[in-house]
């Protein structure tokens, strides 16, 4: 069964997008099409602020793009050396708050210690910050042009100073329509489509409706979280009330496995596995992945032939 995911491909440690792998374990043939692109803004100003950690009480990162903006500042202004020598240590003496493990992983790569990543969303992160923050200095918050006001408002209400700077803007991916046209002409109408952000839904839904025609009502449309649920509800109450596509939002937690569970109740063909068999296959795969990581680590320490044979067997 064919399913469409409107997102960028992101490889994990195994060299494969986790959504493609997880859905494949459930007998689903997934295709990724990016619908969003980003333009970075105000990098010289952001770079200057990063050079003066003494002016701030800490940092807040709520998206991977904001971290990428920080990386660009370090690369474009030849600040990598001074960052490693002194700036990184000065920022690490302060709090660096993040939302989500993906953002935390990127922040860690530039050498900063993170906290708050398990909060999951801006609302919970605001509560976490308010319960801990005592500095009189403002928190530096690099963000996008579509940022929500929940976090700034919550901190302001608690008397916690924050300085926001817009470092990127979200736009439609230039290849979105062409890629969707190609997918529909070659693969046909998918059984399900998953949106991963309100802006992704905004930019792509009209074109998807045009391509799907009368079949739009047969497509299962899924979302990636509570934020998109509120967005869809708002559109259905307003000028977009006549939307024929209904996005299923009251679902289990987002992520590759959660999405696979949500998608599998779409009627499948005779080749589909039973839920039990899918679970068994997934557990077997995860065991192999862990074995591969163990043997890969051992192989770096010792290069004897037997270990190498085991590694090759585990990988393939």
Coordinates of C-alpha atoms in Angstrom, one line a residue:
X1 CA 0.0 0.0 0.0
X2 CA 1.3 3.4 -1.0
X3 CA 1.5 6.3 1.5
X4 CA 2.8 9.8 1.1
X5 CA 4.7 11.8 3.7
X6 CA 5.1 15.5 3.1
X7 CA 8.5 16.0 4.7
X8 CA 12.3 16.1 4.1
X9 CA 14.2 12.9 4.2
X10 CA 16.4 12.7 7.3
X11 CA 18.8 9.7 7.7
X12 CA 19.5 8.2 11.1
X13 CA 22.5 6.2 12.3
X14 CA 21.4 3.3 10.0
X15 CA 21.5 5.5 6.9
X16 CA 17.8 5.5 6.3
X17 CA 14.9 7.8 7.1
X18 CA 13.2 6.3 10.2
X19 CA 9.7 6.9 8.8
X20 CA 10.5 5.0 5.6
X21 CA 12.0 2.1 7.7
X22 CA 9.2 1.9 10.2
X23 CA 6.4 2.1 7.7
X24 CA 8.1 -0.5 5.6
X25 CA 8.1 -2.9 8.6
X26 CA 4.3 -2.6 8.5
X27 CA 4.1 -3.4 4.8
X28 CA 3.6 0.2 3.7
X29 CA 5.4 1.7 0.7
X30 CA 6.2 5.3 1.8
X31 CA 7.4 8.2 -0.4
X32 CA 8.8 11.5 1.0
X33 CA 8.1 14.8 -0.7
X34 CA 9.4 18.0 0.9
X35 CA 6.8 20.8 0.9
X36 CA 8.7 23.5 2.9
X37 CA 11.9 25.4 2.3
X38 CA 13.6 28.0 4.5
X39 CA 15.5 31.3 4.0
X40 CA 17.8 32.5 6.7
X41 CA 17.5 36.1 7.9
X42 CA 19.4 38.6 10.1
X43 CA 22.5 36.3 10.5
X44 CA 24.9 39.2 11.1
X45 CA 22.8 40.5 13.9
X46 CA 22.4 37.0 15.3
X47 CA 26.1 36.4 15.1
X48 CA 26.8 39.5 17.0
X49 CA 24.4 38.4 19.8
X50 CA 26.1 35.0 20.0
X51 CA 29.4 36.7 20.5
X52 CA 28.2 38.3 23.7
X53 CA 26.9 35.6 26.0
X54 CA 27.4 38.0 29.0
X55 CA 24.4 40.0 27.8
X56 CA 22.0 37.0 28.1
X57 CA 20.8 34.6 30.7
X58 CA 20.7 31.7 28.3
X59 CA 19.4 30.4 24.9
X60 CA 16.2 28.9 23.7
X61 CA 16.0 26.7 20.6
X62 CA 12.6 25.4 19.5
X63 CA 13.4 24.3 16.0
X64 CA 16.3 22.6 14.1
X65 CA 16.3 25.6 11.7
X66 CA 17.2 28.0 14.5
X67 CA 20.2 25.8 15.3
X68 CA 21.2 25.7 11.6
X69 CA 21.2 29.5 11.7
X70 CA 23.6 29.4 14.6
X71 CA 25.9 27.1 12.7
X72 CA 25.8 29.4 9.7
X73 CA 26.8 32.3 11.9
X74 CA 29.8 30.4 13.2
X75 CA 30.9 29.3 9.7
X76 CA 30.3 32.5 7.7
X77 CA 31.9 34.8 10.2
X78 CA 35.0 32.7 10.9
X79 CA 34.0 32.3 14.5
X80 CA 34.5 28.6 14.8
X81 CA 37.8 29.0 16.6
X82 CA 36.7 31.6 19.1
X83 CA 33.5 29.6 19.7
X84 CA 35.6 26.5 20.6
X85 CA 38.1 28.5 22.6
X86 CA 35.7 30.6 24.8
X87 CA 32.2 31.3 23.6
X88 CA 30.9 27.8 23.9
X89 CA 32.1 27.5 27.5
X90 CA 30.5 30.8 28.4
X91 CA 27.1 29.8 26.9
X92 CA 27.4 26.4 28.7
X93 CA 27.6 28.3 32.0
X94 CA 24.1 29.4 31.3
X95 CA 20.9 27.4 30.5
X96 CA 20.3 26.3 26.9
X97 CA 16.6 25.2 26.6
X98 CA 15.3 23.2 23.7
X99 CA 12.1 21.5 22.4
X100 CA 12.4 17.9 21.2
X101 CA 15.2 15.4 20.8
X102 CA 16.0 16.3 17.2
X103 CA 16.7 19.9 18.1
X104 CA 18.6 18.8 21.2
X105 CA 20.8 16.6 19.0
X106 CA 21.7 19.4 16.7
X107 CA 22.5 21.8 19.6
X108 CA 24.8 19.1 21.1
X109 CA 26.7 19.0 17.9
X110 CA 27.8 22.6 18.3
X111 CA 29.0 21.8 21.8
X112 CA 26.2 23.1 24.0
X113 CA 24.6 21.2 26.9
X114 CA 20.8 21.2 26.6
X115 CA 17.8 20.9 29.0
X116 CA 14.1 20.7 28.5
X117 CA 14.1 18.5 25.4
X118 CA 11.7 16.0 26.9
X119 CA 9.0 18.8 27.3
X120 CA 7.8 18.0 23.8
X121 CA 6.2 21.4 23.0
X122 CA 6.4 25.1 23.6
X123 CA 3.7 25.1 26.3
X124 CA 5.5 22.6 28.5
X125 CA 8.9 24.1 27.8
X126 CA 7.5 27.5 29.1
X127 CA 6.4 25.8 32.3
X128 CA 9.8 24.2 32.7
X129 CA 11.7 27.5 32.2
X130 CA 9.4 29.3 34.5
X131 CA 10.0 26.8 37.2
X132 CA 13.8 27.1 36.9
X133 CA 14.8 30.5 35.5
X134 CA 15.9 33.3 37.9
X135 CA 18.4 35.3 35.9
X136 CA 17.6 39.0 35.4
X137 CA 19.2 38.9 32.0
X138 CA 17.0 38.1 28.9
X139 CA 16.9 34.7 27.3
X140 CA 18.0 34.8 23.6
X141 CA 15.4 33.2 21.4
X142 CA 16.3 32.7 17.7
X143 CA 13.1 31.8 15.9
X144 CA 11.2 31.7 12.6
X145 CA 8.7 34.1 11.1
X146 CA 5.8 31.8 11.9
X147 CA 6.6 31.3 15.6
X148 CA 3.7 31.0 18.0
X149 CA 3.4 33.5 20.8
X150 CA 2.7 30.9 23.6
X151 CA 6.3 30.7 24.8
X152 CA 7.0 34.5 24.7
X153 CA 3.7 35.3 26.4
X154 CA 4.1 32.6 29.1
X155 CA 7.6 33.9 30.0
X156 CA 6.4 37.5 29.9
X157 CA 3.5 36.8 32.3
X158 CA 6.0 35.3 34.7
X159 CA 8.3 38.3 34.5
X160 CA 11.1 36.4 32.6
X161 CA 12.8 38.6 30.1
X162 CA 13.2 37.3 26.5
X163 CA 14.8 38.7 23.4
X164 CA 13.5 37.2 20.1
X165 CA 15.3 37.5 16.8
X166 CA 13.8 36.1 13.6
X167 CA 16.6 34.1 11.9
X168 CA 14.6 32.2 9.2
X169 CA 11.4 32.4 7.2
X170 CA 9.3 29.5 6.0
X171 CA 8.3 29.3 2.3
X172 CA 6.8 26.7 -0.1
X173 CA 9.4 24.3 -1.5
X174 CA 10.2 25.3 -5.1
X175 CA 9.9 21.7 -6.3
X176 CA 6.7 20.8 -4.4
X177 CA 4.2 21.0 -7.2
X178 CA 6.4 19.3 -9.7
X179 CA 7.2 16.5 -7.3
X180 CA 3.5 16.0 -6.4
X181 CA 2.6 16.0 -10.1
X182 CA 5.3 13.3 -10.8
X183 CA 4.2 11.2 -7.8
X184 CA 0.5 11.2 -8.9
X185 CA 1.3 10.4 -12.5
X186 CA 3.6 7.5 -11.6
X187 CA 2.2 6.1 -8.4
X188 CA -1.5 7.2 -8.6
X189 CA -3.6 8.3 -5.6
X190 CA -2.0 7.3 -2.3
X191 CA -4.0 5.5 0.4
X192 CA -2.8 8.1 3.0
X193 CA -1.0 11.4 3.2
X194 CA 0.7 12.8 6.3
X195 CA 1.2 16.5 7.0
X196 CA 3.9 17.5 9.5
X197 CA 3.2 21.2 10.0
X198 CA 0.4 23.8 9.6
X199 CA 2.5 25.6 7.0
X200 CA 3.0 22.4 5.1
X201 CA -0.7 21.8 5.0
X202 CA -1.3 25.4 3.9
X203 CA 1.1 25.2 1.0
X204 CA 0.2 21.7 -0.3
X205 CA -3.4 20.9 0.4
X206 CA -5.0 22.8 -2.5
X207 CA -2.7 21.2 -5.1
X208 CA -3.3 17.8 -3.5
X209 CA -7.1 18.3 -3.8
X210 CA -6.7 19.2 -7.4
X211 CA -4.6 16.1 -8.2
X212 CA -6.8 13.8 -6.2
X213 CA -10.1 15.0 -7.6
X214 CA -13.1 13.0 -6.4
X215 CA -10.7 10.5 -4.7
X216 CA -9.8 13.0 -2.0
X217 CA -12.5 11.6 0.2
X218 CA -11.0 8.1 0.0
X219 CA -7.5 9.3 1.2
X220 CA -6.7 9.0 4.8
X221 CA -5.1 12.3 5.9
X222 CA -2.9 12.2 9.0
X223 CA -1.1 14.9 11.1
X224 CA 1.9 14.9 13.2
X225 CA 0.6 16.5 16.4
X226 CA -1.7 18.7 18.6
X227 CA -0.6 21.9 16.9
X228 CA -1.9 20.8 13.5
X229 CA -5.1 19.6 15.1
X230 CA -5.8 23.2 16.4
X231 CA -4.9 24.7 13.1
X232 CA -7.3 22.4 11.1
X233 CA -10.1 23.1 13.5
X234 CA -9.5 26.8 13.1
X235 CA -9.6 26.6 9.3
X236 CA -12.8 24.6 9.4
X237 CA -14.5 27.3 11.4
X238 CA -13.4 30.1 9.1
X239 CA -13.2 30.8 5.4
X240 CA -11.9 27.2 4.7
X241 CA -14.9 25.5 6.3
X242 CA -15.7 23.9 2.9
X243 CA -12.5 21.8 3.0
X244 CA -13.4 18.3 1.8
X245 CA -10.2 16.8 3.2
X246 CA -10.5 15.9 6.9
X247 CA -7.2 15.5 8.7
X248 CA -7.2 12.8 11.4
X249 CA -5.7 14.5 14.5
X250 CA -6.9 12.5 17.6
X251 CA -4.1 10.0 17.3
X252 CA -1.4 8.3 19.3
X253 CA 1.9 10.2 20.0
X254 CA 3.7 11.4 16.8
X255 CA 6.9 9.7 15.5
X256 CA 7.7 6.9 13.1
X257 CA 6.2 4.1 15.2
X258 CA 3.1 6.2 16.1
X259 CA 2.5 7.1 12.5
X260 CA 2.8 3.4 11.4
X261 CA 0.2 2.4 13.9
X262 CA -2.1 5.1 12.7
X263 CA -1.6 4.3 9.1
X264 CA -2.0 0.5 9.3
X265 CA -5.8 0.6 9.8
X266 CA -6.1 1.9 6.2
X267 CA -7.5 -1.1 4.2
X268 CA -4.6 -2.9 2.6
X269 CA -4.2 -5.5 -0.1
X270 CA -3.8 -9.2 0.3
X271 CA 0.0 -8.8 0.7
X272 CA -0.4 -7.0 4.1
X273 CA 0.9 -8.7 7.2
X274 CA -1.1 -9.2 10.3
X275 CA -0.5 -6.8 13.2
X276 CA 1.2 -9.5 15.2
X277 CA 3.5 -10.4 12.4
X278 CA 4.4 -6.8 11.9
X279 CA 5.2 -6.4 15.5
X280 CA 7.4 -9.5 15.5
X281 CA 9.3 -8.3 12.3
X282 CA 9.8 -4.9 13.9
X283 CA 11.3 -6.3 17.1
X284 CA 13.6 -8.5 15.1
X285 CA 14.8 -5.6 13.0
X286 CA 15.4 -3.5 16.1
X287 CA 17.5 -6.3 17.6
X288 CA 19.6 -6.5 14.4
X289 CA 20.1 -2.8 14.5
X290 CA 21.4 -3.0 18.1
X291 CA 23.6 -5.9 17.2
X292 CA 25.1 -4.0 14.3
X293 CA 25.9 -1.0 16.5
X294 CA 27.6 -3.3 19.1
X295 CA 29.7 -5.1 16.5
X296 CA 30.5 -1.9 14.7
X297 CA 31.9 -0.4 17.9
X298 CA 33.9 -3.6 18.5
X299 CA 35.3 -3.6 15.0
X300 CA 36.7 -0.1 15.5
X301 CA 38.7 -1.5 18.4
X302 CA 39.9 -4.8 16.9
X303 CA 40.2 -5.7 13.3
X304 CA 40.2 -9.5 13.4
X305 CA 38.6 -11.3 10.6
X306 CA 35.8 -13.0 12.6
X307 CA 34.4 -9.8 13.9
X308 CA 34.4 -8.3 10.4
X309 CA 32.4 -11.3 9.1
X310 CA 29.8 -10.9 11.9
X311 CA 29.5 -7.2 11.1
X312 CA 28.9 -7.8 7.4
X313 CA 26.3 -10.5 8.2
X314 CA 24.5 -8.2 10.7
X315 CA 24.5 -5.2 8.3
X316 CA 23.0 -7.1 5.3

